Amino acid sequence: MPEQIPPDSVGLVEPQLAIFNSPLELTCGQTLSHYELAYETYGQLNSNKSNGILICHALSGHHHAAGYHSMEDRKPGWWDNYIGPGKPIDTNHFFVVALNNLGGCHGSTGPNSVNPDSKKLYGPEFPIVTVKDWVKSQARLADMLGIQQWAAVIGGSLGGMQALQWSIDYPDRLKHAVVIASAPKLTAQNIAFNEVARQAIMSDEGFHQGWYKQQNDYPKKGLMLARMVGHITYLSDDAMRQKFGRDLRSGKINFDFGAEFQVESYLRYQGEIFSENFDANTYLLMTKALDYFDPAKDYNDDLVAALRQAKCQFFIMSFTTDWRFLPERSKEIVDALLSAKKDVSYLDINAPEGHDAFLLPIPRYKNAFKAYLARVADEVKSNEN
Amino acid sequence: MRTDFQIIQAWIDSHSRVLDLGCGDGSFLKYLKEHKQTQGYGLEIDPENIERCIEKGINVIEQDLDKGLSNFIDNSFDTVLMAQALQAVHYPHLVLEEMLRIGRECIITFPNFGHWRCRLYLTQRGKMPVSKFMPYTWYNTPNIHFCTFKDFEELCQQKQVRILNRMVVDQTHRGDWISRLMPNLFGEIAIYHLTR
């Protein structure tokens, strides 16, 4: 709970709901006739609506990216380190939009929404959504807000994939794409991790083939396991060693299977919190969207050809110890952009924290991010006059 | 602008594509972008310099020249430039080859170790030269491959590289008659404009 709102916070914010009644055709072939997107905005939209920044969330993120919902909030939004007055995504200059993607479990239409056709919860019947679908739905949100062109679309990890897809699918609708700790598509190893997470959920007896809500149940253990696997891959070996080492909770080895090491109890705790706050069907959907992401596929598996569509400038960042989304994967994007003769800057930030680094206030990352967006803000200003 | 850049900019065409290896704070690329509408990228590894480039709106890629340039495709640039970095790379001859593969032309500048002052320092003191211009001692210098004007000419000959222009200038980047006459002895900085 913040005793008082810090001066560089966007302060108390309230989520909003955008309602769409025009059907959305999805990549999987199904159509959503009606859908809703939960979103938040920070800062003021300028008169020519040119200072909009779209924040795309990662796997378990949502629309609450910055500020607090109430004075009782334990923590601010998930990217509060980077969004606010004077922060890299400076709300003194930008109108920031963050949303919960379709299929999500924090207010947007998803497995826990009522299917308007059957009048029942979607549950496991919610269609598989892709990054492409999300981008399409985000474009409609932009239309609704009157934003023809984003000053920038920004995202980390799965969010970076959305920024990349934006640049290809809607080249005229963004000036800059900031792609952080991301990849042009997943590796087999990454898909394997996602599959372990999905199997953990689906094999939990509380899963009930996805109809757990009807049974007043949920796959708690499965979600915990899925999160634990995920968490391990988001941290680096070094980060774990520094955080926990081999410290024992009770100071001695007990020769049993309780949580003896600090790292074990940490993972169990994180898993538990997550299982109470995240929907199992949404987790399955989000990991599938990750697995399916492959913008080059529409262009004969040629990423250069795909990125040739883009008109925006790119800013790509990776982190040296990120082994879930290796710097090499970001470099693949950079190299494709070089070959496509696009404007691109790339930084590989030395950080021991692994994939999670993209959410942390790392000085070099923060400074470079700030420098880049200061220039975007200047561009917005010079176009205003 | 640095005087060596003043010389070099005349060799770069308007609207051309430029790759600057070891681009520093991006000042030269910014000049080229503004005055010659060039498009291109700078490669740099120093975080401070990279941030300056970003501030200037210069495309900068964090990439170590010693790890190769294989990510750049053949003939993808009009000019590949490397100012005062040749002496700091692990394998200058390989970098030269790569520069000529990627670019139609390339421009290289480096400190000439054959300059009379270096020769005098070494013969008189028997020690590696340390000067205001090259302030490092032998063990902590980033400059690991010093060469002379003559050495570089030999390398170009051996690699059958065509020299379009060459100049030597002194520390203030002026080229006087004596350094034109005896470049290896009187030129402090060598500036080469090359093609295949």
Coordinates of C-alpha atoms in Angstrom, one line a residue:
Chain A
M1 CA 0.0 0.0 0.0
P2 CA 1.5 3.4 -0.9
E3 CA 1.3 5.7 2.1
Q4 CA 1.2 8.5 -0.5
I5 CA 1.3 8.3 -4.2
P6 CA 4.9 8.9 -5.4
P7 CA 5.4 12.1 -7.5
D8 CA 6.5 10.1 -10.6
S9 CA 3.4 7.9 -10.5
V10 CA 0.4 8.2 -12.8
G11 CA -1.5 8.1 -9.5
L12 CA -4.9 6.5 -9.0
V13 CA -6.3 5.0 -12.2
E14 CA -9.5 3.4 -13.2
P15 CA -9.9 0.7 -15.8
Q16 CA -12.3 1.3 -18.7
L17 CA -14.2 -1.1 -20.9
A18 CA -14.5 -0.8 -24.7
I19 CA -17.4 -2.6 -26.3
F20 CA -17.3 -3.8 -29.9
N21 CA -20.3 -5.1 -31.7
S22 CA -18.8 -5.4 -35.2
P23 CA -17.7 -9.0 -35.7
L24 CA -14.0 -9.9 -35.4
E25 CA -12.8 -12.6 -37.7
L26 CA -10.0 -14.6 -36.0
T27 CA -7.1 -16.4 -37.6
C28 CA -8.4 -19.7 -36.5
G29 CA -11.5 -19.2 -38.6
Q30 CA -14.0 -18.4 -35.9
T31 CA -15.6 -15.1 -35.4
L32 CA -16.3 -13.1 -32.2
S33 CA -19.6 -11.3 -32.9
H34 CA -19.3 -9.2 -29.8
Y35 CA -16.3 -8.5 -27.6
E36 CA -15.0 -6.2 -24.9
L37 CA -11.5 -4.9 -24.1
A38 CA -10.5 -3.7 -20.7
Y39 CA -8.0 -0.9 -20.9
E40 CA -6.4 1.9 -19.0
T41 CA -5.0 5.2 -20.1
Y42 CA -2.5 7.6 -18.6
G43 CA -1.6 11.1 -19.7
Q44 CA -3.6 13.3 -22.0
L45 CA -4.3 12.8 -25.7
N46 CA -3.2 15.9 -27.6
S47 CA -5.4 17.8 -30.0
N48 CA -4.2 16.1 -33.2
K49 CA -4.2 12.7 -31.4
S50 CA -0.5 12.1 -32.4
N51 CA 0.9 11.4 -28.9
G52 CA -0.6 7.9 -28.3
I53 CA 1.5 5.1 -27.1
L54 CA 0.2 1.6 -27.0
I55 CA 1.6 -0.8 -24.4
C56 CA 1.3 -4.5 -25.3
H57 CA 1.4 -6.9 -22.4
A58 CA 3.3 -10.1 -22.0
L59 CA 2.1 -13.6 -21.1
S60 CA 0.4 -12.9 -17.8
G61 CA 0.1 -9.1 -18.0
H62 CA -3.0 -7.0 -18.4
H63 CA -4.3 -3.5 -18.7
H64 CA -3.0 -2.3 -15.3
A65 CA 0.4 -1.2 -16.4
A66 CA 1.0 1.8 -14.2
G67 CA -0.3 3.6 -11.1
Y68 CA -2.7 2.3 -8.4
H69 CA -6.3 1.3 -8.4
S70 CA -6.7 2.3 -4.8
M71 CA -4.6 3.4 -1.8
E72 CA -5.0 -0.2 -0.6
D73 CA -3.0 -1.6 -3.6
R74 CA 0.0 -3.6 -2.5
K75 CA 1.8 -2.9 -5.8
P76 CA 1.5 -0.5 -8.7
G77 CA 0.8 -1.7 -12.3
W78 CA 3.2 -4.1 -13.9
W79 CA 5.3 -1.6 -15.8
D80 CA 5.2 1.2 -13.3
N81 CA 9.0 1.5 -13.4
Y82 CA 8.7 2.8 -17.0
I83 CA 5.4 4.6 -17.3
G84 CA 4.7 7.9 -15.5
P85 CA 5.6 11.6 -15.4
G86 CA 9.4 11.9 -16.0
K87 CA 9.8 8.2 -16.6
P88 CA 10.9 6.8 -20.0
I89 CA 7.3 6.5 -21.2
D90 CA 6.6 10.0 -20.0
T91 CA 3.0 10.7 -19.3
N92 CA 3.7 14.5 -19.5
H93 CA 4.2 14.0 -23.2
F94 CA 2.3 10.8 -24.1
F95 CA -1.1 9.4 -23.9
V96 CA -0.5 5.9 -22.9
V97 CA -3.0 3.1 -23.6
A98 CA -2.6 -0.4 -22.0
L99 CA -5.1 -3.1 -22.5
N100 CA -6.0 -6.7 -21.6
N101 CA -5.9 -8.8 -24.7
L102 CA -8.7 -11.0 -26.0
G103 CA -8.8 -14.3 -24.2
G104 CA -7.5 -12.6 -21.0
C105 CA -8.9 -13.0 -17.6
H106 CA -8.8 -9.4 -16.3
G107 CA -11.8 -7.8 -17.9
S108 CA -11.5 -8.4 -21.6
T109 CA -13.6 -11.0 -23.3
G110 CA -12.2 -14.4 -22.6
P111 CA -13.0 -17.9 -21.3
N112 CA -14.8 -16.5 -18.3
S113 CA -17.1 -14.3 -20.4
V114 CA -20.6 -15.3 -21.5
N115 CA -20.8 -16.5 -25.1
P116 CA -23.6 -14.3 -26.5
D117 CA -24.7 -17.2 -28.8
S118 CA -25.0 -20.0 -26.2
K119 CA -25.6 -17.6 -23.2
K120 CA -23.1 -19.8 -21.3
L121 CA -19.5 -19.2 -20.2
Y122 CA -17.1 -19.8 -23.1
G123 CA -14.8 -21.9 -20.9
P124 CA -12.5 -24.1 -23.0
E125 CA -14.6 -23.2 -26.1
F126 CA -13.1 -19.7 -26.3
P127 CA -11.5 -19.7 -29.7
I128 CA -7.7 -19.7 -30.0
V129 CA -6.5 -16.2 -30.5
T130 CA -3.2 -15.2 -32.1
V131 CA -0.9 -12.2 -31.9
K132 CA -2.3 -11.1 -35.3
D133 CA -5.9 -11.2 -33.8
W134 CA -4.8 -9.1 -30.8
V135 CA -3.2 -6.5 -33.1
K136 CA -6.4 -6.3 -35.1
S137 CA -8.5 -5.8 -32.0
Q138 CA -6.0 -3.2 -30.7
A139 CA -6.4 -1.4 -34.0
R140 CA -10.1 -1.2 -33.4
L141 CA -9.5 0.1 -30.0
A142 CA -7.3 2.8 -31.6
D143 CA -10.1 3.6 -34.0
M144 CA -12.5 4.0 -31.1
L145 CA -10.1 6.3 -29.3
G146 CA -9.7 8.3 -32.5
I147 CA -6.0 7.4 -32.8
Q148 CA -5.1 7.0 -36.5
Q149 CA -1.4 6.6 -35.8
W150 CA 0.5 5.6 -32.6
A151 CA 3.6 7.6 -31.8
A152 CA 4.9 4.2 -30.7
V153 CA 3.8 0.7 -30.0
I154 CA 5.8 -0.8 -27.2
G155 CA 6.1 -4.3 -25.7
G156 CA 8.4 -6.7 -23.9
S157 CA 8.4 -10.5 -24.6
L158 CA 5.0 -11.5 -26.0
G159 CA 4.3 -7.8 -26.0
G160 CA 7.3 -7.2 -28.3
M161 CA 5.8 -9.7 -30.7
Q162 CA 2.7 -7.6 -30.9
A163 CA 4.7 -4.5 -31.6
L164 CA 6.5 -6.4 -34.4
Q165 CA 3.2 -7.6 -35.8
W166 CA 1.8 -4.1 -35.7
S167 CA 4.7 -2.8 -37.9
I168 CA 3.9 -5.5 -40.5
D169 CA 0.1 -5.5 -40.5
Y170 CA -0.5 -1.7 -40.0
P171 CA 2.6 0.0 -41.3
D172 CA 0.9 3.4 -41.6
R173 CA -0.5 3.3 -38.0
L174 CA 2.7 3.6 -36.0
K175 CA 5.8 5.7 -36.1
H176 CA 8.0 3.6 -33.8
A177 CA 8.0 0.0 -32.6
V178 CA 9.9 -0.7 -29.4
V179 CA 10.5 -4.5 -29.1
I180 CA 12.1 -5.6 -25.9
A181 CA 13.4 -9.1 -24.9
S182 CA 11.4 -10.7 -27.7
A183 CA 11.9 -13.0 -30.7
P184 CA 10.7 -13.3 -34.3
K185 CA 9.2 -16.7 -33.3
L186 CA 9.6 -19.2 -30.5
T187 CA 12.2 -22.0 -30.6
A188 CA 11.3 -25.6 -30.0
Q189 CA 12.8 -25.3 -26.5
N190 CA 10.4 -22.5 -25.8
I191 CA 7.4 -24.3 -27.1
A192 CA 8.5 -27.3 -25.0
F193 CA 8.4 -25.1 -21.8
N194 CA 4.9 -23.9 -22.8
E195 CA 3.8 -27.5 -23.4
V196 CA 5.0 -28.5 -19.9
A197 CA 3.0 -25.6 -18.5
R198 CA -0.1 -26.6 -20.4
Q199 CA 0.2 -30.3 -19.5
A200 CA 0.6 -29.4 -15.8
I201 CA -2.8 -27.5 -16.1
M202 CA -4.6 -30.0 -18.3
S203 CA -3.6 -33.0 -16.2
D204 CA -4.7 -31.5 -13.0
E205 CA -7.9 -33.2 -11.8
G206 CA -9.4 -29.8 -11.0
F207 CA -9.2 -28.9 -14.7
H208 CA -12.4 -30.8 -15.8
Q209 CA -11.6 -30.4 -19.5
G210 CA -11.7 -26.7 -19.0
W211 CA -15.2 -26.6 -17.4
Y212 CA -13.8 -26.1 -13.9
K213 CA -16.0 -23.0 -13.3
Q214 CA -19.1 -25.1 -13.6
Q215 CA -17.7 -27.6 -11.1
N216 CA -16.8 -24.8 -8.7
D217 CA -13.2 -26.0 -9.0
Y218 CA -10.0 -25.0 -10.6
P219 CA -6.6 -26.6 -11.5
K220 CA -4.7 -25.0 -8.6
K221 CA -1.8 -27.4 -8.7
G222 CA -1.5 -27.3 -12.4
L223 CA -1.4 -23.5 -12.5
M224 CA 1.2 -23.5 -9.7
L225 CA 3.4 -25.8 -11.6
A226 CA 3.0 -23.9 -14.8
R227 CA 4.0 -20.7 -13.1
M228 CA 6.9 -22.4 -11.4
V229 CA 8.3 -23.6 -14.7
G230 CA 7.8 -20.2 -16.2
H231 CA 9.4 -18.4 -13.3
I232 CA 12.5 -20.6 -13.5
T233 CA 12.9 -19.6 -17.1
Y234 CA 12.4 -15.9 -16.4
L235 CA 15.3 -15.7 -14.0
S236 CA 18.9 -16.4 -14.7
D237 CA 21.1 -18.8 -12.9
D238 CA 23.0 -15.9 -11.4
A239 CA 19.9 -14.1 -10.3
M240 CA 18.6 -17.2 -8.6
R241 CA 22.0 -17.8 -6.9
Q242 CA 22.1 -14.2 -5.7
K243 CA 18.5 -14.2 -4.5
F244 CA 18.4 -17.6 -2.8
G245 CA 21.7 -19.4 -3.1
R246 CA 21.3 -22.7 -1.4
D247 CA 19.9 -21.1 1.8
L248 CA 17.8 -23.4 3.9
R249 CA 14.6 -22.2 5.5
S250 CA 15.1 -23.8 8.8
G251 CA 18.9 -23.7 8.8
K252 CA 19.3 -27.5 8.5
I253 CA 18.5 -30.3 6.1
N254 CA 15.4 -32.3 7.1
F255 CA 15.6 -35.2 4.7
D256 CA 12.0 -34.8 3.5
F257 CA 10.2 -33.3 0.6
G258 CA 8.9 -30.1 2.2
A259 CA 10.2 -26.8 0.9
E260 CA 13.6 -26.9 2.5
F261 CA 15.5 -24.5 0.3
Q262 CA 14.5 -20.9 0.1
V263 CA 14.2 -21.1 -3.7
E264 CA 11.6 -23.9 -3.3
S265 CA 9.4 -21.9 -0.9
Y266 CA 9.8 -18.9 -3.2
L267 CA 8.6 -20.8 -6.2
R268 CA 5.7 -22.4 -4.3
Y269 CA 4.6 -19.0 -3.0
Q270 CA 4.8 -17.4 -6.5
G271 CA 2.9 -20.3 -7.9
E272 CA 0.2 -20.1 -5.3
I273 CA -0.4 -16.4 -5.7
F274 CA -0.5 -16.9 -9.4
S275 CA -2.9 -19.8 -9.3
E276 CA -5.3 -17.6 -7.2
N277 CA -5.2 -14.7 -9.7
F278 CA -5.0 -16.2 -13.1
D279 CA -7.4 -18.3 -15.2
A280 CA -6.2 -21.7 -16.4
N281 CA -8.0 -21.5 -19.8
T282 CA -6.4 -18.0 -20.4
Y283 CA -3.0 -19.4 -19.6
L284 CA -3.5 -22.1 -22.2
L285 CA -4.6 -19.5 -24.8
M286 CA -1.8 -17.1 -24.1
T287 CA 0.9 -19.8 -24.4
K288 CA -0.6 -21.0 -27.6
A289 CA -0.5 -17.4 -29.0
L290 CA 3.2 -17.4 -28.2
D291 CA 3.8 -20.7 -29.9
Y292 CA 1.9 -19.7 -33.0
F293 CA 3.5 -16.3 -33.5
D294 CA 5.5 -16.3 -36.7
P295 CA 5.0 -13.2 -38.8
A296 CA 7.3 -14.5 -41.5
K297 CA 4.9 -17.4 -42.2
D298 CA 2.7 -15.1 -44.3
Y299 CA 5.7 -14.2 -46.4
N300 CA 7.1 -17.5 -47.4
D301 CA 9.0 -17.8 -44.1
D302 CA 11.0 -14.8 -45.1
L303 CA 11.3 -12.4 -42.1
V304 CA 13.0 -9.8 -44.3
A305 CA 10.1 -9.8 -46.7
A306 CA 7.7 -9.5 -43.8
L307 CA 9.5 -6.6 -42.3
R308 CA 9.8 -4.9 -45.7
Q309 CA 6.1 -4.0 -45.1
A310 CA 7.1 -1.9 -42.1
K311 CA 7.4 1.9 -42.3
C312 CA 8.1 2.7 -38.7
Q313 CA 11.5 3.1 -36.9
F314 CA 12.5 0.2 -34.6
F315 CA 14.2 0.2 -31.2
I316 CA 15.2 -3.3 -30.2
M317 CA 16.6 -4.2 -26.8
S318 CA 17.7 -7.5 -25.3
F319 CA 19.3 -8.6 -22.0
T320 CA 22.6 -10.5 -21.8
T321 CA 21.4 -13.2 -19.3
D322 CA 17.9 -13.7 -20.8
W323 CA 17.9 -17.4 -21.8
R324 CA 14.1 -17.6 -22.4
F325 CA 14.4 -15.0 -25.2
L326 CA 18.1 -15.0 -26.0
P327 CA 19.8 -11.8 -27.3
E328 CA 20.5 -13.8 -30.4
R329 CA 16.7 -13.9 -31.1
S330 CA 16.5 -10.1 -30.9
K331 CA 19.5 -10.0 -33.2
E332 CA 17.6 -12.0 -35.7
I333 CA 15.0 -9.3 -35.8
V334 CA 17.7 -6.6 -36.1
D335 CA 19.5 -8.4 -38.9
A336 CA 16.2 -8.9 -40.8
L337 CA 15.5 -5.1 -40.4
L338 CA 19.1 -4.3 -41.6
S339 CA 18.5 -6.4 -44.7
A340 CA 15.1 -4.8 -45.2
K341 CA 16.9 -1.4 -45.0
K342 CA 14.7 -0.2 -42.1
D343 CA 15.7 2.3 -39.4
V344 CA 16.7 0.3 -36.4
S345 CA 18.7 0.8 -33.2
Y346 CA 19.7 -2.2 -31.0
L347 CA 21.0 -2.5 -27.5
D348 CA 22.1 -5.7 -25.7
I349 CA 21.9 -4.6 -22.1
N350 CA 24.3 -6.2 -19.6
A351 CA 21.9 -7.3 -16.9
P352 CA 22.2 -10.3 -14.5
E353 CA 18.4 -10.6 -14.0
G354 CA 17.5 -12.8 -17.0
H355 CA 14.2 -12.4 -18.9
D356 CA 12.6 -10.5 -16.0
A357 CA 15.1 -7.7 -16.6
F358 CA 12.7 -6.0 -18.9
L359 CA 10.4 -5.1 -16.0
L360 CA 13.2 -3.9 -13.7
P361 CA 14.7 -0.4 -13.3
I362 CA 18.1 -1.1 -14.8
P363 CA 19.9 2.2 -15.2
R364 CA 21.4 1.6 -18.7
Y365 CA 18.1 0.2 -20.0
K366 CA 16.1 3.1 -18.4
N367 CA 18.5 5.7 -19.8
A368 CA 18.5 4.4 -23.3
F369 CA 14.7 3.9 -23.3
K370 CA 14.3 7.5 -22.0
A371 CA 16.6 8.9 -24.7
Y372 CA 14.8 7.1 -27.4
L373 CA 11.3 8.2 -26.3
A374 CA 12.5 11.8 -25.7
R375 CA 13.2 11.9 -29.4
V376 CA 9.7 10.4 -30.1
A377 CA 8.2 13.1 -27.9
D378 CA 10.2 15.8 -29.9
E379 CA 8.9 14.4 -33.1
V380 CA 5.3 14.6 -31.8
K381 CA 5.9 18.2 -30.7
S382 CA 7.4 19.3 -34.0
N383 CA 4.5 17.8 -35.9
E384 CA 2.0 19.6 -33.7
N385 CA 3.3 23.0 -34.7
Chain B
M1 CA 33.5 19.0 -37.2
R2 CA 36.7 17.0 -36.9
T3 CA 38.9 17.9 -39.9
D4 CA 39.4 14.2 -40.9
F5 CA 35.6 14.1 -41.2
Q6 CA 35.6 17.2 -43.3
I7 CA 37.9 15.4 -45.8
I8 CA 35.9 12.2 -45.7
Q9 CA 32.5 13.7 -46.2
A10 CA 33.5 14.9 -49.6
W11 CA 33.9 11.2 -50.6
I12 CA 30.4 10.3 -49.6
D13 CA 27.6 10.8 -52.1
S14 CA 24.2 12.3 -51.3
H15 CA 21.4 9.9 -50.6
S16 CA 23.9 7.0 -50.2
R17 CA 23.8 4.2 -47.7
V18 CA 26.6 4.4 -45.1
L19 CA 27.7 2.0 -42.4
D20 CA 30.0 3.5 -39.8
L21 CA 32.0 1.0 -37.8
G22 CA 32.8 2.3 -34.4
C23 CA 30.6 5.4 -34.9
G24 CA 31.4 7.0 -31.6
D25 CA 28.7 9.4 -30.5
G26 CA 27.1 9.5 -33.9
S27 CA 28.1 13.1 -34.8
F28 CA 29.4 12.2 -38.2
L29 CA 26.4 10.1 -39.2
K30 CA 24.2 12.9 -38.0
Y31 CA 26.1 15.4 -40.2
L32 CA 25.8 13.1 -43.2
K33 CA 22.1 12.5 -42.5
E34 CA 21.4 16.3 -42.3
H35 CA 23.7 17.5 -45.1
K36 CA 23.7 14.5 -47.5
Q37 CA 20.5 12.8 -46.6
T38 CA 22.3 9.5 -46.2
Q39 CA 20.7 6.5 -44.7
G40 CA 22.6 4.1 -42.5
Y41 CA 23.7 2.7 -39.2
G42 CA 26.5 3.1 -36.7
L43 CA 28.0 0.2 -35.0
E44 CA 29.3 0.9 -31.5
I45 CA 30.0 -0.9 -28.2
D46 CA 30.5 1.9 -25.7
P47 CA 27.2 2.4 -23.8
E48 CA 27.8 6.1 -23.4
N49 CA 28.3 6.6 -27.1
I50 CA 25.3 4.4 -27.9
E51 CA 23.1 6.6 -25.7
R52 CA 24.4 9.8 -27.4
C53 CA 23.6 8.2 -30.8
I54 CA 20.0 7.4 -29.7
E55 CA 19.6 11.0 -28.4
K56 CA 20.7 12.2 -31.8
G57 CA 18.3 10.0 -33.6
I58 CA 21.0 8.0 -35.3
N59 CA 20.4 4.3 -36.0
V60 CA 23.0 2.6 -33.7
I61 CA 23.5 -1.2 -33.4
E62 CA 25.4 -2.5 -30.4
Q63 CA 27.8 -4.9 -32.1
D64 CA 31.4 -5.8 -31.5
L65 CA 33.5 -5.6 -34.7
D66 CA 35.8 -8.4 -33.4
K67 CA 32.8 -10.8 -33.5
G68 CA 32.5 -10.2 -37.2
L69 CA 30.1 -8.5 -39.6
S70 CA 28.6 -11.6 -41.2
N71 CA 25.1 -10.3 -40.4
F72 CA 25.5 -7.7 -43.1
I73 CA 24.8 -8.9 -46.6
D74 CA 27.1 -8.3 -49.6
N75 CA 27.0 -5.0 -51.4
S76 CA 24.4 -3.6 -49.0
F77 CA 26.1 -0.2 -48.5
D78 CA 27.6 2.4 -50.7
T79 CA 30.2 3.3 -48.2
V80 CA 31.5 1.5 -45.2
L81 CA 33.5 3.8 -42.9
M82 CA 35.9 3.1 -40.1
A83 CA 37.6 6.1 -38.5
Q84 CA 40.4 5.5 -36.0
A85 CA 39.4 2.0 -35.1
L86 CA 41.5 -0.2 -37.4
Q87 CA 44.3 -0.3 -34.8
A88 CA 41.9 -1.5 -32.1
V89 CA 40.4 -4.5 -33.8
H90 CA 41.7 -8.1 -33.4
Y91 CA 42.2 -8.8 -37.1
P92 CA 42.4 -5.7 -39.2
H93 CA 42.9 -7.6 -42.5
L94 CA 39.7 -9.5 -42.0
V95 CA 37.7 -6.4 -41.1
L96 CA 39.1 -4.7 -44.3
E97 CA 37.9 -7.7 -46.3
E98 CA 34.5 -7.6 -44.7
M99 CA 34.2 -3.8 -45.3
L100 CA 34.9 -4.3 -49.0
R101 CA 32.4 -7.2 -49.2
I102 CA 29.6 -5.2 -47.6
G103 CA 30.3 -1.8 -49.2
R104 CA 31.0 -0.6 -52.7
E105 CA 33.6 1.7 -51.3
C106 CA 35.2 2.0 -47.9
I107 CA 37.0 4.7 -46.0
I108 CA 39.5 3.9 -43.3
T109 CA 41.5 6.3 -41.1
F110 CA 44.2 5.3 -38.6
P111 CA 47.2 6.8 -36.7
N112 CA 50.4 6.3 -38.7
F113 CA 52.9 4.7 -36.5
G114 CA 55.6 5.5 -39.0
H115 CA 55.4 9.2 -38.2
W116 CA 58.8 10.7 -37.3
R117 CA 57.8 11.5 -33.8
C118 CA 56.9 7.9 -33.1
R119 CA 60.2 6.8 -34.6
L120 CA 62.1 9.4 -32.6
Y121 CA 60.4 8.4 -29.3
L122 CA 61.2 4.7 -29.9
T123 CA 64.8 5.2 -31.0
Q124 CA 65.7 7.8 -28.3
R125 CA 63.8 6.3 -25.3
G126 CA 63.6 2.7 -26.4
K127 CA 60.0 2.7 -25.2
M128 CA 56.6 2.6 -26.9
P129 CA 55.4 6.1 -27.7
V130 CA 52.9 7.8 -25.3
S131 CA 51.6 11.1 -26.4
K132 CA 48.7 13.4 -25.9
F133 CA 47.3 12.0 -29.2
M134 CA 47.8 8.4 -28.2
P135 CA 47.8 8.6 -24.4
Y136 CA 47.8 4.9 -23.5
T137 CA 50.7 2.7 -22.2
W138 CA 51.4 -0.5 -24.1
Y139 CA 49.6 -2.8 -21.7
N140 CA 46.3 -1.0 -21.3
T141 CA 45.9 0.5 -24.8
P142 CA 42.9 -0.4 -26.9
N143 CA 45.2 0.1 -29.9
I144 CA 46.6 -3.4 -30.3
H145 CA 47.5 -3.3 -34.0
F146 CA 49.5 -0.2 -34.8
C147 CA 50.7 0.0 -38.4
T148 CA 52.4 2.5 -40.6
F149 CA 51.3 4.1 -43.8
K150 CA 53.7 1.8 -45.6
D151 CA 52.4 -1.3 -43.9
F152 CA 48.8 -0.5 -44.9
E153 CA 49.8 0.2 -48.5
E154 CA 51.4 -3.3 -48.6
L155 CA 48.2 -4.9 -47.2
C156 CA 46.1 -3.1 -49.9
Q157 CA 48.5 -4.3 -52.6
Q158 CA 48.5 -7.8 -51.3
K159 CA 44.7 -7.9 -51.2
Q160 CA 44.4 -6.2 -54.6
V161 CA 42.4 -3.4 -53.1
R162 CA 42.2 -0.3 -55.3
I163 CA 43.0 3.0 -53.6
L164 CA 40.7 5.7 -54.8
N165 CA 42.1 8.5 -52.6
R166 CA 44.7 8.7 -49.8
M167 CA 45.7 11.5 -47.6
V168 CA 47.9 12.0 -44.6
V169 CA 47.3 14.8 -42.2
D170 CA 48.8 16.0 -39.0
Q171 CA 47.1 16.0 -35.6
T172 CA 45.1 19.1 -36.6
H173 CA 44.2 17.2 -39.7
R174 CA 45.9 19.6 -42.1
G175 CA 47.8 18.1 -45.0
D176 CA 51.0 20.1 -45.8
W177 CA 53.4 19.7 -48.7
I178 CA 56.0 17.8 -46.7
S179 CA 53.6 15.1 -45.5
R180 CA 52.4 14.7 -49.1
L181 CA 56.0 14.2 -50.2
M182 CA 57.0 11.8 -47.5
P183 CA 53.7 10.5 -46.0
N184 CA 55.1 7.7 -44.0
L185 CA 57.4 10.0 -42.1
F186 CA 55.3 13.1 -41.8
G187 CA 51.7 12.0 -41.8
E188 CA 50.2 11.5 -38.4
I189 CA 46.8 10.2 -39.5
A190 CA 46.3 8.2 -42.7
I191 CA 43.0 8.5 -44.5
Y192 CA 42.2 6.0 -47.2
H193 CA 39.4 5.7 -49.7
L194 CA 39.2 2.2 -51.1
T195 CA 37.3 0.0 -53.5
R196 CA 37.6 -3.6 -54.8

